[in-house]
């Protein structure tokens, strides 16, 4: 994927086997989200969903050390008609759904400010590591709008209703340490070690059976939208998909032979 796909506002790299880093790359605009970046993210994540190939984990981060994503590009939006604004926002809606629906685990590596739409992108990731200097905010109500790229839904699920209301209705920024304490961020690390930490976890995930990882991710995500009984039913359907796979046979054989398994995603 990294070798084949080129984007105007993203940079892809494959620092280790089965792991692709997707970097938001508009450093001169604090990686602000413009129409092209929305289109690029839709294409990137939908292509992975259509054919994960040998990708087993994605790491999503921003260029530079100042910003993950500063939110919507308000310079591009200046003077937009209502119709143009709405058309652009449909792209952002598809972008968030593409990240949420990606079958491959997505680790967010938040290297700096994640404001507005940038914060909503982080909340769409499966889990987050953040630099100590990272800051988050959903500032939309200060601009006469509201979060519309999933923020009212994903933050409420991650932080709880009361905390999400406080942050969204005030628009106030919060630190990486606060985000970790409230459950949005999994781990806060020194900025210099952020990518190392994210890639170390990505490598662990990539060593596991890829079909198992994808099915487990889907079971957790979908199950949380269901009742417990329906979630349990969904889980066993996902589990049964593992039984006839080559990877399941390989995992048991490797355990008994006291060696590391060689999973093929079959």
PDB file of C-alpha atoms in Angstrom, residues 57-200:
ATOM      1  CA  UNK A  57      -1.980  -2.253  11.751  1.00  0.00           C
ATOM      2  CA  UNK A  58      -2.134   1.442  10.870  1.00  0.00           C
ATOM      3  CA  UNK A  59      -0.601   4.316  12.832  1.00  0.00           C
ATOM      4  CA  UNK A  60      -2.185   7.726  12.187  1.00  0.00           C
ATOM      5  CA  UNK A  61      -0.149  10.812  13.096  1.00  0.00           C
ATOM      6  CA  UNK A  62       0.605  14.372  11.998  1.00  0.00           C
ATOM      7  CA  UNK A  63       3.625  15.997  10.376  1.00  0.00           C
ATOM      8  CA  UNK A  64       5.924  18.023  12.626  1.00  0.00           C
ATOM      9  CA  UNK A  65       5.840  18.421  16.384  1.00  0.00           C
ATOM     10  CA  UNK A  66       3.325  21.248  16.764  1.00  0.00           C
ATOM     11  CA  UNK A  67       0.042  19.852  15.522  1.00  0.00           C
ATOM     12  CA  UNK A  68      -1.644  16.540  14.877  1.00  0.00           C
ATOM     13  CA  UNK A  69      -4.454  18.398  13.105  1.00  0.00           C
ATOM     14  CA  UNK A  70      -5.606  21.927  13.902  1.00  0.00           C
ATOM     15  CA  UNK A  71      -9.160  21.199  12.755  1.00  0.00           C
ATOM     16  CA  UNK A  72     -11.035  22.430   9.714  1.00  0.00           C
ATOM     17  CA  UNK A  73      -9.126  24.805   7.431  1.00  0.00           C
ATOM     18  CA  UNK A  74     -10.991  28.042   8.119  1.00  0.00           C
ATOM     19  CA  UNK A  75      -8.997  29.896   5.457  1.00  0.00           C
ATOM     20  CA  UNK A  76     -10.407  27.529   2.843  1.00  0.00           C
ATOM     21  CA  UNK A  77     -13.863  27.899   4.356  1.00  0.00           C
ATOM     22  CA  UNK A  78     -13.808  31.711   4.319  1.00  0.00           C
ATOM     23  CA  UNK A  79     -16.497  32.877   1.940  1.00  0.00           C
ATOM     24  CA  UNK A  80     -17.888  29.393   1.286  1.00  0.00           C
ATOM     25  CA  UNK A  81     -21.541  29.302   0.360  1.00  0.00           C
ATOM     26  CA  UNK A  82     -23.868  27.249   2.529  1.00  0.00           C
ATOM     27  CA  UNK A  83     -24.132  24.709  -0.284  1.00  0.00           C
ATOM     28  CA  UNK A  84     -20.356  24.386  -0.658  1.00  0.00           C
ATOM     29  CA  UNK A  85     -19.948  24.069   3.112  1.00  0.00           C
ATOM     30  CA  UNK A  86     -22.526  21.255   3.210  1.00  0.00           C
ATOM     31  CA  UNK A  87     -20.932  19.434   0.263  1.00  0.00           C
ATOM     32  CA  UNK A  88     -17.529  19.623   1.951  1.00  0.00           C
ATOM     33  CA  UNK A  89     -18.935  18.325   5.201  1.00  0.00           C
ATOM     34  CA  UNK A  90     -20.336  15.224   3.515  1.00  0.00           C
ATOM     35  CA  UNK A  91     -16.719  14.346   2.676  1.00  0.00           C
ATOM     36  CA  UNK A  92     -15.722  14.790   6.337  1.00  0.00           C
ATOM     37  CA  UNK A  93     -18.619  12.588   7.438  1.00  0.00           C
ATOM     38  CA  UNK A  94     -17.455   9.826   5.076  1.00  0.00           C
ATOM     39  CA  UNK A  95     -13.888  10.327   6.302  1.00  0.00           C
ATOM     40  CA  UNK A  96     -14.787   9.638   9.927  1.00  0.00           C
ATOM     41  CA  UNK A  97     -16.905   6.636   8.997  1.00  0.00           C
ATOM     42  CA  UNK A  98     -14.043   5.260   6.903  1.00  0.00           C
ATOM     43  CA  UNK A  99     -11.698   5.457   9.906  1.00  0.00           C
ATOM     44  CA  UNK A 100     -14.277   3.978  12.280  1.00  0.00           C
ATOM     45  CA  UNK A 101     -15.125   1.157   9.856  1.00  0.00           C
ATOM     46  CA  UNK A 102     -11.531   0.289   8.967  1.00  0.00           C
ATOM     47  CA  UNK A 103     -11.128  -3.458   9.676  1.00  0.00           C
ATOM     48  CA  UNK A 104      -7.438  -3.031  10.495  1.00  0.00           C
ATOM     49  CA  UNK A 105      -6.580  -1.587  13.938  1.00  0.00           C
ATOM     50  CA  UNK A 106      -5.816   2.152  13.850  1.00  0.00           C
ATOM     51  CA  UNK A 107      -3.510   3.565  16.526  1.00  0.00           C
ATOM     52  CA  UNK A 108      -3.551   7.341  16.819  1.00  0.00           C
ATOM     53  CA  UNK A 109      -0.162   8.893  17.635  1.00  0.00           C
ATOM     54  CA  UNK A 110      -1.111  12.424  18.682  1.00  0.00           C
ATOM     55  CA  UNK A 111       2.014  14.515  18.237  1.00  0.00           C
ATOM     56  CA  UNK A 112       0.571  17.959  18.949  1.00  0.00           C
ATOM     57  CA  UNK A 113      -2.631  19.992  18.920  1.00  0.00           C
ATOM     58  CA  UNK A 114      -5.756  18.045  17.969  1.00  0.00           C
ATOM     59  CA  UNK A 115      -8.491  20.657  17.748  1.00  0.00           C
ATOM     60  CA  UNK A 116     -11.975  20.546  16.261  1.00  0.00           C
ATOM     61  CA  UNK A 117     -12.035  18.034  13.437  1.00  0.00           C
ATOM     62  CA  UNK A 118      -8.548  16.939  14.464  1.00  0.00           C
ATOM     63  CA  UNK A 119      -9.879  15.900  17.859  1.00  0.00           C
ATOM     64  CA  UNK A 120     -12.728  14.078  16.137  1.00  0.00           C
ATOM     65  CA  UNK A 121     -10.228  12.164  13.997  1.00  0.00           C
ATOM     66  CA  UNK A 122      -8.368  11.039  17.124  1.00  0.00           C
ATOM     67  CA  UNK A 123     -11.629   9.870  18.698  1.00  0.00           C
ATOM     68  CA  UNK A 124     -12.318   7.734  15.616  1.00  0.00           C
ATOM     69  CA  UNK A 125      -9.078   5.776  16.125  1.00  0.00           C
ATOM     70  CA  UNK A 126      -9.147   2.491  18.024  1.00  0.00           C
ATOM     71  CA  UNK A 127      -6.899   3.877  20.741  1.00  0.00           C
ATOM     72  CA  UNK A 128      -4.435   6.717  21.254  1.00  0.00           C
ATOM     73  CA  UNK A 129      -0.915   7.407  22.394  1.00  0.00           C
ATOM     74  CA  UNK A 130      -0.151  11.094  22.913  1.00  0.00           C
ATOM     75  CA  UNK A 131       2.929  13.234  23.353  1.00  0.00           C
ATOM     76  CA  UNK A 132       3.132  15.059  26.682  1.00  0.00           C
ATOM     77  CA  UNK A 133       2.775  18.318  24.741  1.00  0.00           C
ATOM     78  CA  UNK A 134      -0.389  17.284  22.885  1.00  0.00           C
ATOM     79  CA  UNK A 135      -3.568  19.238  23.514  1.00  0.00           C
ATOM     80  CA  UNK A 136      -7.146  18.532  22.555  1.00  0.00           C
ATOM     81  CA  UNK A 137     -10.259  20.638  22.091  1.00  0.00           C
ATOM     82  CA  UNK A 138     -13.635  20.654  20.408  1.00  0.00           C
ATOM     83  CA  UNK A 139     -13.991  24.374  19.744  1.00  0.00           C
ATOM     84  CA  UNK A 140     -16.891  24.290  17.284  1.00  0.00           C
ATOM     85  CA  UNK A 141     -19.435  26.080  19.514  1.00  0.00           C
ATOM     86  CA  UNK A 142     -17.070  29.078  19.697  1.00  0.00           C
ATOM     87  CA  UNK A 143     -17.385  29.362  15.897  1.00  0.00           C
ATOM     88  CA  UNK A 144     -21.151  29.122  15.631  1.00  0.00           C
ATOM     89  CA  UNK A 145     -21.276  25.442  14.714  1.00  0.00           C
ATOM     90  CA  UNK A 146     -21.015  22.152  16.628  1.00  0.00           C
ATOM     91  CA  UNK A 147     -18.999  18.961  16.271  1.00  0.00           C
ATOM     92  CA  UNK A 148     -20.269  17.242  13.151  1.00  0.00           C
ATOM     93  CA  UNK A 149     -17.613  14.641  12.378  1.00  0.00           C
ATOM     94  CA  UNK A 150     -18.674  12.252  15.103  1.00  0.00           C
ATOM     95  CA  UNK A 151     -17.463  14.237  18.096  1.00  0.00           C
ATOM     96  CA  UNK A 152     -20.723  14.304  20.044  1.00  0.00           C
ATOM     97  CA  UNK A 153     -20.928  10.525  19.681  1.00  0.00           C
ATOM     98  CA  UNK A 154     -17.342   9.272  19.931  1.00  0.00           C
ATOM     99  CA  UNK A 155     -16.317  11.540  22.807  1.00  0.00           C
ATOM    100  CA  UNK A 156     -19.423  10.703  24.805  1.00  0.00           C
ATOM    101  CA  UNK A 157     -18.623   7.018  24.378  1.00  0.00           C
ATOM    102  CA  UNK A 158     -14.972   7.479  25.325  1.00  0.00           C
ATOM    103  CA  UNK A 159     -15.358   9.991  28.158  1.00  0.00           C
ATOM    104  CA  UNK A 160     -18.941   9.571  29.346  1.00  0.00           C
ATOM    105  CA  UNK A 161     -21.874  11.903  28.785  1.00  0.00           C
ATOM    106  CA  UNK A 162     -21.121  14.467  31.495  1.00  0.00           C
ATOM    107  CA  UNK A 163     -17.453  15.009  30.628  1.00  0.00           C
ATOM    108  CA  UNK A 164     -18.244  15.170  26.903  1.00  0.00           C
ATOM    109  CA  UNK A 165     -20.930  17.797  27.554  1.00  0.00           C
ATOM    110  CA  UNK A 166     -18.521  19.893  29.622  1.00  0.00           C
ATOM    111  CA  UNK A 167     -15.812  19.845  26.952  1.00  0.00           C
ATOM    112  CA  UNK A 168     -18.071  20.302  23.929  1.00  0.00           C
ATOM    113  CA  UNK A 169     -20.322  22.991  25.419  1.00  0.00           C
ATOM    114  CA  UNK A 170     -17.403  25.079  26.720  1.00  0.00           C
ATOM    115  CA  UNK A 171     -14.981  24.413  23.866  1.00  0.00           C
ATOM    116  CA  UNK A 172     -12.114  24.528  26.347  1.00  0.00           C
ATOM    117  CA  UNK A 173      -8.787  22.844  25.541  1.00  0.00           C
ATOM    118  CA  UNK A 174      -7.527  19.948  27.656  1.00  0.00           C
ATOM    119  CA  UNK A 175      -4.116  18.373  28.066  1.00  0.00           C
ATOM    120  CA  UNK A 176      -2.827  14.926  27.150  1.00  0.00           C
ATOM    121  CA  UNK A 177      -2.643  14.087  30.849  1.00  0.00           C
ATOM    122  CA  UNK A 178      -6.302  15.064  31.323  1.00  0.00           C
ATOM    123  CA  UNK A 179      -7.269  13.074  28.222  1.00  0.00           C
ATOM    124  CA  UNK A 180      -5.516  10.023  29.671  1.00  0.00           C
ATOM    125  CA  UNK A 181      -7.159  10.442  33.059  1.00  0.00           C
ATOM    126  CA  UNK A 182     -10.594  10.625  31.431  1.00  0.00           C
ATOM    127  CA  UNK A 183     -10.060   7.632  29.139  1.00  0.00           C
ATOM    128  CA  UNK A 184      -9.562   9.232  25.720  1.00  0.00           C
ATOM    129  CA  UNK A 185      -5.803   8.563  25.612  1.00  0.00           C
ATOM    130  CA  UNK A 186      -4.255   5.217  26.533  1.00  0.00           C
ATOM    131  CA  UNK A 187      -0.712   6.377  27.207  1.00  0.00           C
ATOM    132  CA  UNK A 188       1.143   9.697  27.442  1.00  0.00           C
ATOM    133  CA  UNK A 189       4.822   9.599  26.471  1.00  0.00           C
ATOM    134  CA  UNK A 190       7.632  12.116  25.882  1.00  0.00           C
ATOM    135  CA  UNK A 191       7.296  13.632  22.419  1.00  0.00           C
ATOM    136  CA  UNK A 192      10.586  12.120  21.252  1.00  0.00           C
ATOM    137  CA  UNK A 193       9.369   8.623  22.071  1.00  0.00           C
ATOM    138  CA  UNK A 194       5.823   8.879  20.687  1.00  0.00           C
ATOM    139  CA  UNK A 195       6.303   7.012  17.413  1.00  0.00           C
ATOM    140  CA  UNK A 196       8.520   4.404  19.049  1.00  0.00           C
ATOM    141  CA  UNK A 197       5.758   3.661  21.554  1.00  0.00           C
ATOM    142  CA  UNK A 198       3.039   3.508  18.888  1.00  0.00           C
ATOM    143  CA  UNK A 199       5.140   1.347  16.577  1.00  0.00           C
ATOM    144  CA  UNK A 200       6.082  -1.028  19.393  1.00  0.00           C
TER     145      UNK A 200
END
